[in-house]
CSV table of C-alpha atoms in Angstrom, one decimal:
chain,number,residue,atom,x,y,z
Z,178,MET,CA,107.9,104.9,110.9
Z,179,SER,CA,104.6,104.6,112.8
Z,180,THR,CA,102.1,101.6,114.1
Z,181,THR,CA,99.3,103.5,111.8
Z,182,LEU,CA,101.3,103.7,109.1
Z,183,LEU,CA,102.5,100.1,109.0
Z,184,VAL,CA,99.4,98.3,109.4
Z,185,VAL,CA,97.8,100.2,106.4
Z,186,GLN,CA,100.9,99.2,104.5
Z,187,ALA,CA,100.3,95.9,105.3
Z,188,LEU,CA,96.7,96.1,104.4
Z,189,ASN,CA,97.7,97.4,101.4
Z,190,GLY,CA,100.4,94.6,100.9
Z,191,LEU,CA,97.4,92.1,101.4
Z,192,GLN,CA,95.0,93.5,98.9
Z,193,LEU,CA,97.5,93.7,96.4
Z,194,GLY,CA,98.1,90.2,97.6
Z,195,VAL,CA,94.8,88.5,97.0
Z,196,LEU,CA,94.3,90.6,93.7
Z,197,LEU,CA,97.6,89.4,92.6
Z,198,PHE,CA,96.0,86.0,93.9
Z,199,LEU,CA,93.2,86.2,91.1
Z,200,ILE,CA,96.0,86.7,88.4
Z,201,ALA,CA,98.3,84.0,89.2
Z,202,ALA,CA,96.0,81.1,90.2
Z,203,GLY,CA,95.0,81.4,86.5
Z,204,LEU,CA,98.5,81.1,85.3
Z,205,THR,CA,99.6,78.5,87.4
Z,206,LEU,CA,96.9,76.2,86.3
Z,207,VAL,CA,97.0,77.0,82.6
Z,208,PHE,CA,101.3,76.5,83.1
Z,209,GLY,CA,101.0,73.3,85.3
Z,210,VAL,CA,98.4,71.4,83.6
Z,211,MET,CA,99.1,72.2,80.1
Z,212,ASP,CA,102.9,73.2,80.4
Z,213,PHE,CA,101.4,76.2,78.5
Z,214,ILE,CA,103.3,79.7,78.5
Z,215,ASN,CA,100.8,82.5,78.2
Z,216,LEU,CA,101.9,85.9,78.1
Z,217,ALA,CA,98.3,87.0,77.1
Z,218,HIS,CA,97.2,86.2,80.5
Z,219,GLY,CA,98.0,90.1,81.8
Z,220,VAL,CA,95.5,91.1,79.1
Z,221,GLN,CA,92.6,89.4,80.2
Z,222,TYR,CA,93.1,91.4,83.7
Z,223,MET,CA,93.5,94.5,81.5
Z,224,LEU,CA,89.9,93.4,79.3
Z,225,GLY,CA,88.4,92.9,82.9
Z,226,ALA,CA,88.7,96.6,84.2
Z,227,TYR,CA,88.0,97.6,80.8
Z,228,PHE,CA,84.8,95.6,80.1
Z,229,ALA,CA,83.8,97.0,83.8
Z,230,VAL,CA,84.1,100.6,82.2
Z,231,ALA,CA,82.0,99.5,79.5
Z,232,PHE,CA,79.2,97.7,81.2
Z,233,TYR,CA,79.3,100.7,84.4
Z,234,GLY,CA,78.6,103.1,81.6
Z,235,LEU,CA,75.7,101.0,80.2
Z,236,THR,CA,74.1,100.3,83.9
Z,237,GLY,CA,75.2,102.2,85.7
Z,238,HIS,CA,75.5,99.8,88.8
Z,239,PHE,CA,78.8,98.5,89.5
Z,240,LEU,CA,77.7,95.0,90.9
Z,241,LEU,CA,75.9,94.3,87.5
Z,242,ALA,CA,78.7,95.4,85.4
Z,243,LEU,CA,80.9,93.6,87.6
Z,244,LEU,CA,78.7,90.8,87.0
Z,245,LEU,CA,78.7,91.5,83.1
Z,246,ALA,CA,82.9,92.1,83.3
Z,247,LEU,CA,82.8,88.6,84.3
Z,248,ALA,CA,81.1,87.0,82.0
Z,249,ALA,CA,82.7,88.7,79.2
Z,250,ALA,CA,86.3,87.9,80.3
Z,251,LEU,CA,85.0,84.1,80.4
Z,252,LEU,CA,83.6,84.1,77.0
Z,253,LEU,CA,86.5,86.1,75.5
Z,254,GLY,CA,88.8,83.4,77.4
Z,255,LEU,CA,87.0,80.9,75.8
Z,256,LEU,CA,87.2,82.1,72.5
Z,257,LEU,CA,90.8,82.5,72.3
Z,258,GLU,CA,91.0,79.1,73.9
Z,259,VAL,CA,89.6,77.9,70.5
Z,260,LEU,CA,90.8,80.0,68.1
Z,261,VAL,CA,94.6,80.7,69.2
Z,262,PHE,CA,95.5,78.9,72.4
Z,263,ARG,CA,94.3,75.2,71.3
Z,264,HIS,CA,96.8,75.0,68.3
Z,265,LEU,CA,99.5,75.9,70.3
Z,266,TYR,CA,99.5,73.3,73.0
Z,267,GLY,CA,101.8,71.1,70.7
Z,268,ARG,CA,104.3,73.8,70.4
Z,269,SER,CA,107.3,74.9,71.4
Z,270,HIS,CA,107.3,77.1,74.4
Z,271,LEU,CA,109.3,79.8,71.9
Z,272,ASP,CA,106.3,79.7,69.7
Z,273,GLN,CA,103.6,79.8,72.8
Z,274,VAL,CA,105.9,83.0,73.8
Z,275,LEU,CA,105.7,84.4,70.2
Z,276,ALA,CA,102.3,83.6,69.2
Z,277,THR,CA,100.7,84.8,73.3
Z,278,PHE,CA,103.2,88.5,72.5
Z,279,GLY,CA,101.3,89.1,69.6
Z,280,LEU,CA,98.0,88.9,71.5
Z,281,ILE,CA,99.6,91.5,73.8
Z,282,LEU,CA,100.2,93.7,71.2
Z,283,PHE,CA,96.9,93.2,69.3
Z,284,PHE,CA,95.1,93.9,72.5
Z,285,ASN,CA,96.8,96.7,73.9
Z,286,GLU,CA,96.1,98.6,70.6
Z,287,ALA,CA,92.7,97.4,70.4
Z,288,VAL,CA,91.6,99.1,73.6
Z,289,ARG,CA,93.7,102.1,72.6
Z,290,ALA,CA,91.6,102.5,69.4
Z,291,LEU,CA,88.3,101.5,71.3
Z,292,TRP,CA,88.8,103.6,74.8
Z,293,GLY,CA,91.9,105.8,73.7
Z,294,SER,CA,95.2,105.9,75.4
Z,295,SER,CA,93.9,108.4,78.5
Z,296,PRO,CA,93.2,106.8,81.8
Z,297,LEU,CA,90.0,105.6,82.5
Z,298,SER,CA,88.2,105.0,85.7
Z,299,ILE,CA,85.2,103.4,87.4
Z,300,PRO,CA,83.5,105.3,90.3
Z,301,MET,CA,83.5,103.8,94.0
Z,302,PRO,CA,80.3,101.4,94.7
Z,303,GLU,CA,78.0,104.1,97.1
Z,304,ALA,CA,77.7,101.4,99.4
Z,305,LEU,CA,81.3,101.0,99.7
Z,306,SER,CA,82.6,104.5,99.8
Z,307,GLY,CA,84.0,106.3,102.8
Z,308,SER,CA,86.8,104.7,105.4
Z,309,ILE,CA,86.0,102.8,108.3
Z,310,ALA,CA,87.5,102.9,112.0
Z,311,LEU,CA,90.1,100.1,112.5
Z,312,MET,CA,91.6,101.2,115.6
Z,313,PRO,CA,92.0,105.0,117.1
Z,314,GLY,CA,93.3,106.9,114.7
Z,315,LEU,CA,93.5,104.3,111.6
Z,316,LEU,CA,90.7,104.8,109.0
Z,317,TYR,CA,90.9,102.5,106.2
Z,318,PRO,CA,88.6,102.8,102.8
Z,319,VAL,CA,85.8,100.3,103.0
Z,320,TYR,CA,86.4,99.0,99.1
Z,321,ARG,CA,89.7,98.2,99.5
Z,322,LEU,CA,88.3,95.9,102.6
Z,323,ALA,CA,85.9,94.4,100.1
Z,324,VAL,CA,88.4,93.6,97.6
Z,325,LEU,CA,90.2,91.6,100.4
Z,326,ALA,CA,87.5,90.4,101.9
Z,327,ALA,CA,86.7,89.3,97.9
Z,328,GLY,CA,89.6,87.9,97.2
Z,329,LEU,CA,89.9,85.8,100.2
Z,330,GLY,CA,86.5,84.6,99.3
Z,331,VAL,CA,87.5,83.5,96.0
Z,332,ALA,CA,90.5,81.7,97.1
Z,333,LEU,CA,88.5,79.5,99.4
Z,334,LEU,CA,85.9,78.6,96.4
Z,335,LEU,CA,89.0,77.7,94.4
Z,336,TRP,CA,90.5,75.8,96.8
Z,337,LEU,CA,87.3,74.2,97.6
Z,338,LEU,CA,86.9,73.7,93.9
Z,339,ILE,CA,90.3,72.4,93.2
Z,340,ALA,CA,90.4,70.3,96.5
Z,341,ARG,CA,86.8,68.7,96.8
Z,342,THR,CA,85.0,68.2,93.6
Z,343,ARG,CA,85.9,65.8,90.7
Z,344,ILE,CA,86.6,68.9,88.2
Z,345,GLY,CA,89.4,69.6,90.6
Z,346,MET,CA,90.6,66.0,91.3
Z,347,ARG,CA,91.1,66.0,87.2
Z,348,VAL,CA,93.1,69.1,87.5
Z,349,ARG,CA,95.2,67.9,90.2
Z,350,ALA,CA,95.9,65.3,88.4
Z,351,GLY,CA,96.6,66.9,85.2
Z,352,ALA,CA,99.5,69.0,87.0
Z,353,SER,CA,100.9,66.3,88.6
Z,354,ASN,CA,101.0,64.0,84.8
Z,355,ALA,CA,99.1,65.3,82.3
Z,356,ASP,CA,99.9,62.7,80.0
Z,357,MET,CA,98.4,60.0,82.2
Z,358,VAL,CA,95.4,61.9,82.5
Z,359,SER,CA,94.8,61.7,79.1
Z,360,ALA,CA,95.6,58.1,78.6
Z,361,LEU,CA,93.1,57.2,81.6
Z,362,GLY,CA,90.0,58.5,79.4
Z,363,VAL,CA,89.6,62.3,80.7
Z,364,ASN,CA,88.5,64.8,77.7
Z,365,ILE,CA,91.8,66.8,78.4
Z,366,ARG,CA,90.4,69.3,75.5
Z,367,ARG,CA,87.5,70.0,77.5
Z,368,LEU,CA,89.7,70.2,81.0
Z,369,PHE,CA,91.9,72.9,79.3
Z,370,MET,CA,88.8,75.0,78.2
Z,371,ILE,CA,87.5,74.6,82.1
Z,372,VAL,CA,90.8,75.4,83.4
Z,373,PHE,CA,91.5,78.5,80.5
Z,374,GLY,CA,87.9,79.9,81.0
Z,375,VAL,CA,88.3,79.9,84.9
Z,376,GLY,CA,91.8,81.3,84.5
Z,377,THR,CA,90.6,84.4,82.5
Z,378,MET,CA,87.3,85.0,84.7
Z,379,LEU,CA,89.7,85.5,87.6
Z,380,ALA,CA,92.0,87.6,85.7
Z,381,GLY,CA,89.4,89.6,84.7
Z,382,PHE,CA,87.8,89.6,88.0
Z,383,ALA,CA,90.8,91.2,89.1
Z,384,GLY,CA,90.7,93.8,86.7
Z,385,ALA,CA,87.2,94.8,87.5
Z,386,LEU,CA,87.7,94.8,91.3
Z,387,ALA,CA,91.2,97.5,90.3
Z,388,GLY,CA,89.4,99.6,88.6
Z,389,PRO,CA,88.0,102.4,91.3
Z,390,ILE,CA,91.7,102.0,92.7
Z,391,PHE,CA,93.7,101.9,89.6
Z,392,ALA,CA,94.1,103.7,86.6
Z,393,VAL,CA,92.5,101.8,83.5
Z,394,GLU,CA,94.8,102.3,80.9
Z,395,PRO,CA,96.5,99.8,78.2
Z,396,ASN,CA,99.6,98.2,78.9
Z,397,MET,CA,98.2,98.3,82.6
Z,398,GLY,CA,98.6,94.1,83.0
Z,399,ASP,CA,101.7,94.0,82.0
Z,400,ASN,CA,103.4,94.6,85.3
Z,401,PHE,CA,101.0,92.3,86.9
Z,402,LEU,CA,101.9,89.5,84.6
Z,403,ILE,CA,105.7,89.9,85.8
Z,404,LEU,CA,104.6,89.7,89.3
Z,405,ALA,CA,102.1,86.7,88.6
Z,406,PHE,CA,105.1,84.8,86.9
Z,407,VAL,CA,107.4,85.4,90.2
Z,408,VAL,CA,104.1,84.5,92.5
Z,409,ILE,CA,104.2,81.1,90.2
Z,410,VAL,CA,107.9,80.4,90.7
Z,411,ILE,CA,107.6,81.1,94.4
Z,412,GLY,CA,104.4,79.4,95.0
Z,413,GLY,CA,105.4,76.1,92.9
Z,414,ILE,CA,104.2,75.6,89.5
Z,415,GLY,CA,100.6,74.2,89.5
Z,416,SER,CA,99.8,74.7,93.6
Z,417,ILE,CA,96.9,77.2,93.8
Z,418,LYS,CA,98.1,76.5,97.8
Z,419,GLY,CA,101.6,77.8,96.7
Z,420,ALA,CA,99.7,80.9,94.4
Z,421,PHE,CA,98.0,82.1,97.4
Z,422,MET,CA,100.8,82.1,99.8
Z,423,ALA,CA,103.4,83.6,97.6
Z,424,SER,CA,100.7,86.2,96.4
Z,425,LEU,CA,100.2,87.8,100.2
Z,426,LEU,CA,104.2,87.3,100.3
Z,427,VAL,CA,105.0,89.0,97.6
Z,428,GLY,CA,102.2,91.8,98.1
Z,429,LEU,CA,103.5,92.2,101.2
Z,430,VAL,CA,107.0,92.2,100.4
Z,431,ASP,CA,106.8,94.6,97.6
Z,432,THR,CA,104.5,97.1,99.4
Z,433,LEU,CA,106.5,97.2,102.8
Z,434,GLY,CA,109.7,97.3,100.9
Z,435,ARG,CA,109.0,100.3,98.9
Z,436,SER,CA,107.4,102.2,101.9
Z,437,PHE,CA,110.1,101.7,104.7
Z,438,ALA,CA,112.7,100.9,102.5
Z,439,THR,CA,114.1,104.5,102.9
Z,440,ASP,CA,113.7,104.9,106.3
Z,441,LEU,CA,115.5,101.4,107.1
Z,442,PHE,CA,118.6,102.5,105.5
Z,443,ARG,CA,118.5,106.2,107.0
Z,444,LEU,CA,119.2,104.5,109.9
Z,445,VAL,CA,122.9,103.2,108.7
Z,446,LEU,CA,123.2,105.8,105.9
Z,447,ALA,CA,123.3,109.3,105.2
Z,448,PRO,CA,119.4,110.7,104.0
Z,449,ALA,CA,121.2,111.2,100.6
Z,450,ALA,CA,122.8,108.0,100.0
Z,451,ALA,CA,119.3,106.7,101.6
Z,452,ASN,CA,117.3,108.3,99.4
Z,453,GLN,CA,119.0,106.5,96.6
Z,454,VAL,CA,119.9,103.1,98.0
Z,455,GLY,CA,116.0,102.7,99.5
Z,456,PRO,CA,114.0,102.8,96.0
Z,457,ALA,CA,116.9,101.1,93.8
Z,458,LEU,CA,116.5,98.2,96.5
Z,459,ALA,CA,112.7,98.1,97.0
Z,460,SER,CA,112.2,97.8,93.4
Z,461,MET,CA,114.4,94.7,93.7
Z,462,LEU,CA,113.1,92.8,97.1
Z,463,ILE,CA,110.6,90.4,95.5
Z,464,TYR,CA,113.3,89.3,93.0
Z,465,LEU,CA,115.6,88.8,95.7
Z,466,LEU,CA,113.2,86.7,97.7
Z,467,MET,CA,112.6,84.7,94.7
Z,468,ALA,CA,116.2,83.8,94.3
Z,469,VAL,CA,116.3,83.2,98.1
Z,470,ILE,CA,113.1,80.4,98.0
Z,471,LEU,CA,114.7,78.9,94.8
Z,472,PHE,CA,117.8,78.3,96.3
Z,473,TRP,CA,116.7,77.0,99.4
Z,474,ARG,CA,113.6,74.9,97.8
Z,475,PRO,CA,114.1,74.9,93.9
Z,476,ALA,CA,110.2,73.8,93.1
Z,477,GLY,CA,109.1,76.5,95.1
Z,478,LEU,CA,107.2,76.9,98.3
Z,479,PHE,CA,104.3,74.4,97.5
Z,480,PRO,CA,104.7,72.9,94.3
Z,481,ALA,CA,102.2,70.5,92.9
Z,482,HIS,CA,102.3,66.8,93.5
Z,483,GLY,CA,104.8,65.3,90.6
Z,484,GLN,CA,106.4,68.3,90.0
């Protein structure tokens, strides 16, 4: 284990964390404000990546493809809210789970029909290609640093929106007591549409940013959805601050655990045993982390007021 490798994997963990935050932020607001379980949220991440692939093919320009993918993700999210989600708000969580799981199956098959099952990719933007020297002997890809900076910038803007604007005040109030917000005359349907629109746009943004790094393929949102649910449970349902801190924590624990667990076990176990125990425990680390935090703080690290 070298210092250089540790720094690289820590940066990779932070980059994974900001992508998780972009997905989990919308999910935690939807769950916290609407009490709505949206299993199809990972689909928005996948579709954002596919939209970016499609628009890059049309324009040949990464930034323009990114902006068009954001607009498409927002429009699709609003359309789904009107056609599907709106009719599920008053239903049981089981009905919501079944309906949104059906959307997962539908969109996974839809992208297979439109783009095929083979993995696709988005070329790295020329301006962000190459690597930069962070310290002697450490070169790190510029694009990954740009993804990290973009994620942190969006997190700051989202915090300002939630903490410093009238719409954000209503969202925070809705996360605490949606019934009272509705009784005070707030157009709760419009609030729900705004929350859904922002959430789907953020997830689509994460998918578009991930396109040059990860393979763009059907079902690519499923693993991120599971991690996003872990994030909102650890951070506290309805809490943007909690989602941000938990995303970085989960990203670091998952990345560093998968990178160094085997080496650490070799210090106390035979190499053959360490090779078996290390990967098995590394895949469980975030769930062990969630169990420990819930034992210590059952409502999460930073629950929304009123939770």
